[in-house]
Amino acid sequence: MDVYEALYTTRSMRRMRPDPIPLDTQARILDAAIRAPSGGNTQRWHFLVVDDPPLKHALGQLYRRASEIEQEEIRTGRMAVRAPGRDRAVHSDTLRRIIRSGNYLADHFDEVPLLLFVFAIDDHGGANIFPAIWSALLAARAEGVGGAMTTLLRYFRDEVNEILGVPADQGWTMSAMVAFGYPLGRWGVAANRYPVHEVSSRNHWDAPFGAEVPQPLWPGRDGKPVKAELRQLRRDTE
């Protein structure tokens, strides 16, 4: 698969078939993940896969409780989900769709064929572990496997550690969980993204980026990226 196709069409897939993911496919996904950059090449990561039905059931109970807690925090304003400068009505509609999708995952948690729990030590905000997670998601995309990363189980981190036998006393901390499965939905380029020139600048916050990108730059002719519509940067001469 072309790298641009993977980058442009990989998105969260929360609706999945219960079909098991072959072990060799799982191995390729994780082998790609461990090739990601690691600060100082310390590789302070651990990938714990879960496919045991009783374990998934126990974790699913926690996940559904965590989902209820987070949604209550959003409703009461204790958790703000902001979109600076965006139309509130449009953002609210988007948020409702995401919540519905998240609820589907919660309701069908026990049916997810593969759960990947990712742990790290002294990760400094995820700088070491999240590149590996994204590599796993891209590798899964190449295998036709969908994925959805979530940090919901942070509300019950201790309970998760106990269920999975995590040696937390050694410093291991759960960074995220990724649900993997063959998707019910379709792959496609995300259409609801604000264009590059609206969310990027150059050298100064209020300065233009220097290129107009009104449409996705993939696919282009022959499936190759197309050139951005360049415009000259305006410089303040006063």
Coordinates of C-alpha atoms in Angstrom, one line a residue:
M1 CA 0.0 0.0 0.0
D2 CA 1.2 3.5 -0.9
V3 CA 2.3 5.4 2.2
Y4 CA 0.1 8.4 1.3
E5 CA -3.0 6.1 0.9
A6 CA -2.3 4.8 4.4
L7 CA -1.8 8.2 5.9
Y8 CA -4.9 9.8 4.2
T9 CA -7.4 6.9 4.7
T10 CA -6.5 5.6 8.2
R11 CA -9.2 6.8 10.6
S12 CA -10.8 5.6 13.8
M13 CA -12.9 2.5 13.2
R14 CA -15.1 1.7 16.2
R15 CA -17.5 -0.5 14.4
M16 CA -15.9 -3.9 13.8
R17 CA -16.7 -7.5 12.9
P18 CA -16.0 -10.1 15.6
D19 CA -13.8 -12.1 13.2
P20 CA -10.5 -13.0 14.8
I21 CA -7.3 -11.4 13.5
P22 CA -4.7 -14.1 12.5
L23 CA -1.6 -14.3 14.6
D24 CA 0.7 -13.6 11.7
T25 CA -1.2 -10.4 11.0
Q26 CA -0.9 -9.4 14.6
A27 CA 2.8 -10.0 14.5
R28 CA 3.3 -7.8 11.4
I29 CA 1.3 -5.0 13.1
L30 CA 3.5 -5.1 16.3
D31 CA 6.7 -5.6 14.3
A32 CA 5.9 -2.3 12.5
A33 CA 5.2 -0.6 15.8
I34 CA 8.5 -1.5 17.4
R35 CA 10.3 0.1 14.5
A36 CA 9.0 3.5 15.5
P37 CA 11.4 6.1 16.9
S38 CA 12.2 5.8 20.6
G39 CA 14.0 8.5 22.6
G40 CA 17.6 7.3 23.2
N41 CA 16.5 4.0 21.7
T42 CA 15.4 3.0 25.2
Q43 CA 12.3 1.2 23.9
R44 CA 10.6 1.6 27.2
W45 CA 7.4 0.2 25.9
H46 CA 5.3 -3.0 26.4
F47 CA 2.5 -4.2 24.2
L48 CA -0.1 -6.4 25.8
V49 CA -2.6 -8.0 23.5
V50 CA -5.9 -9.3 24.9
D51 CA -8.2 -11.7 23.1
D52 CA -9.4 -13.9 26.0
P53 CA -13.2 -13.5 26.3
P54 CA -13.5 -13.4 30.1
L55 CA -10.7 -10.8 30.2
K56 CA -12.5 -8.7 27.5
H57 CA -15.7 -9.0 29.4
A58 CA -14.1 -7.7 32.7
L59 CA -12.4 -4.9 30.8
G60 CA -15.6 -4.1 29.0
Q61 CA -17.5 -3.5 32.2
L62 CA -14.8 -1.0 33.2
Y63 CA -14.8 0.6 29.8
R64 CA -18.6 1.2 29.9
R65 CA -18.4 2.7 33.3
A66 CA -15.5 5.0 32.2
S67 CA -17.5 6.1 29.1
E68 CA -20.4 7.1 31.4
I69 CA -18.0 9.1 33.6
E70 CA -16.5 10.9 30.7
Q71 CA -19.8 11.8 29.1
E72 CA -21.1 13.1 32.4
E73 CA -18.0 15.3 32.8
I74 CA -18.6 16.6 29.3
R75 CA -22.3 17.3 30.0
T76 CA -21.5 19.1 33.3
G77 CA -18.6 21.1 31.9
R78 CA -16.0 19.5 34.1
M79 CA -14.3 18.3 30.8
A80 CA -14.2 20.9 28.1
V81 CA -14.1 19.6 24.5
R82 CA -13.2 22.9 22.8
A83 CA -12.6 23.7 19.1
P84 CA -11.1 27.2 19.1
G85 CA -12.5 29.5 16.5
R86 CA -15.0 26.8 15.2
D87 CA -18.7 27.1 14.8
R88 CA -20.2 25.7 18.0
A89 CA -23.3 24.2 16.4
V90 CA -21.2 22.4 13.8
H91 CA -18.7 21.2 16.4
S92 CA -21.5 20.0 18.7
D93 CA -23.0 18.0 15.9
T94 CA -19.6 16.4 15.2
L95 CA -19.2 15.6 18.9
R96 CA -22.6 13.9 19.0
R97 CA -21.6 11.7 16.1
I98 CA -18.3 10.8 17.8
I99 CA -20.1 10.0 21.1
R100 CA -22.6 7.7 19.2
S101 CA -19.7 5.9 17.6
G102 CA -17.9 5.6 20.9
N103 CA -21.1 4.2 22.5
Y104 CA -21.2 1.5 19.8
L105 CA -17.7 0.5 20.7
A106 CA -18.6 0.4 24.4
D107 CA -21.8 -1.6 23.8
H108 CA -19.9 -4.1 21.6
F109 CA -16.7 -4.1 23.6
D110 CA -16.8 -7.9 24.3
E111 CA -17.0 -8.6 20.6
V112 CA -13.8 -6.7 19.6
P113 CA -11.5 -9.4 18.4
L114 CA -8.2 -7.8 19.7
L115 CA -7.4 -5.3 22.3
L116 CA -3.9 -3.8 22.5
F117 CA -2.9 -2.2 25.8
V118 CA 0.2 -0.1 25.4
F119 CA 2.5 0.7 28.4
A120 CA 5.5 2.9 28.9
I121 CA 7.9 4.2 31.5
D122 CA 8.7 7.9 32.0
D123 CA 7.2 8.8 28.6
H124 CA 7.2 12.6 28.9
G125 CA 3.7 13.2 27.5
G126 CA 3.7 10.3 25.0
A127 CA 6.7 11.4 22.9
N128 CA 8.1 7.8 22.9
I129 CA 5.0 5.7 22.7
F130 CA 2.5 7.5 20.4
P131 CA 4.7 7.1 17.3
A132 CA 4.7 3.4 17.9
I133 CA 0.9 3.4 18.3
W134 CA 0.4 5.3 15.1
S135 CA 2.8 2.9 13.3
A136 CA 0.6 0.0 14.6
L137 CA -2.5 1.7 13.2
L138 CA -0.9 2.3 9.8
A139 CA 0.3 -1.2 9.6
A140 CA -3.1 -2.5 10.5
R141 CA -4.6 -0.3 7.8
A142 CA -2.2 -2.0 5.3
E143 CA -3.6 -5.4 6.5
G144 CA -7.2 -4.2 6.1
V145 CA -7.6 -4.1 9.9
G146 CA -9.3 -1.1 11.5
G147 CA -8.3 0.4 14.9
A148 CA -9.5 2.9 17.4
M149 CA -7.2 4.4 20.1
T150 CA -8.7 5.4 23.4
T151 CA -7.6 6.5 26.8
L152 CA -10.9 6.0 28.5
L153 CA -9.7 3.3 30.9
R154 CA -7.5 5.9 32.6
Y155 CA -10.4 6.3 35.1
F156 CA -9.8 2.7 36.2
R157 CA -6.0 2.4 35.7
D158 CA -5.4 0.5 38.9
E159 CA -8.2 -2.0 38.2
V160 CA -6.8 -2.6 34.7
N161 CA -3.4 -3.2 36.1
E162 CA -4.7 -5.7 38.5
I163 CA -6.7 -7.6 35.8
L164 CA -3.8 -7.7 33.4
G165 CA -1.1 -8.3 36.1
V166 CA 0.8 -5.1 35.2
P167 CA 4.0 -4.5 37.4
A168 CA 3.0 -0.9 38.0
D169 CA 5.5 -0.8 40.9
Q170 CA 8.3 -1.0 38.3
G171 CA 7.0 2.3 36.7
W172 CA 4.9 0.8 33.9
T173 CA 2.0 3.1 33.1
M174 CA -0.9 2.5 30.6
S175 CA -0.6 5.0 27.8
A176 CA -3.6 3.9 25.7
M177 CA -5.7 1.0 24.5
V178 CA -6.3 0.3 20.8
A179 CA -9.2 -1.8 19.7
F180 CA -8.5 -3.7 16.5
G181 CA -10.8 -5.5 14.1
Y182 CA -12.0 -5.8 10.5
P183 CA -14.1 -2.7 10.1
L184 CA -17.8 -2.6 9.2
G185 CA -17.3 0.9 7.8
R186 CA -15.4 2.1 4.7
W187 CA -11.9 3.6 4.5
G188 CA -11.8 7.1 3.1
V189 CA -10.1 10.5 3.2
A190 CA -11.4 12.5 6.2
A191 CA -13.6 15.2 4.7
N192 CA -14.2 17.2 7.8
R193 CA -10.7 18.7 8.2
Y194 CA -10.0 22.4 8.2
P195 CA -7.4 23.0 5.4
V196 CA -3.7 23.4 6.1
H197 CA -3.6 27.1 5.5
E198 CA -6.3 27.7 8.2
V199 CA -4.5 25.9 10.9
S200 CA -0.8 26.5 10.0
S201 CA 1.5 29.6 10.0
R202 CA 5.1 30.3 9.3
N203 CA 7.6 32.0 11.6
H204 CA 4.9 33.9 13.5
W205 CA 1.5 32.9 14.8
D206 CA -0.4 35.4 12.7
A207 CA 1.7 35.0 9.5
P208 CA 0.4 32.9 6.6
F209 CA 1.7 29.4 6.0
G210 CA 2.5 30.3 2.3
A211 CA 0.4 27.7 0.4
E212 CA -3.3 27.4 -0.2
V213 CA -4.6 23.8 0.2
P214 CA -8.3 23.9 -0.5
Q215 CA -8.6 20.2 -1.2
P216 CA -6.8 17.1 0.0
L217 CA -3.5 16.6 -1.9
W218 CA -4.1 12.9 -2.2
P219 CA -5.1 11.2 -4.4
G220 CA -3.7 13.0 -7.4
R221 CA -3.0 11.8 -10.9
D222 CA -1.9 8.2 -10.8
G223 CA -2.6 8.1 -7.1
K224 CA 0.3 10.5 -6.4
P225 CA 0.0 13.7 -4.3
V226 CA -0.7 16.8 -6.2
K227 CA 1.1 20.1 -5.7
A228 CA -0.3 22.7 -3.4
E229 CA -1.5 26.0 -4.9
L230 CA 1.4 28.2 -3.8
R231 CA 0.9 31.8 -3.0
Q232 CA 3.6 34.3 -2.0
L233 CA 4.0 35.1 1.6
R234 CA 3.0 38.6 2.6
R235 CA 5.7 40.3 4.6
D236 CA 5.1 43.3 6.8
T237 CA 7.3 46.0 5.4
E238 CA 6.2 48.8 7.7

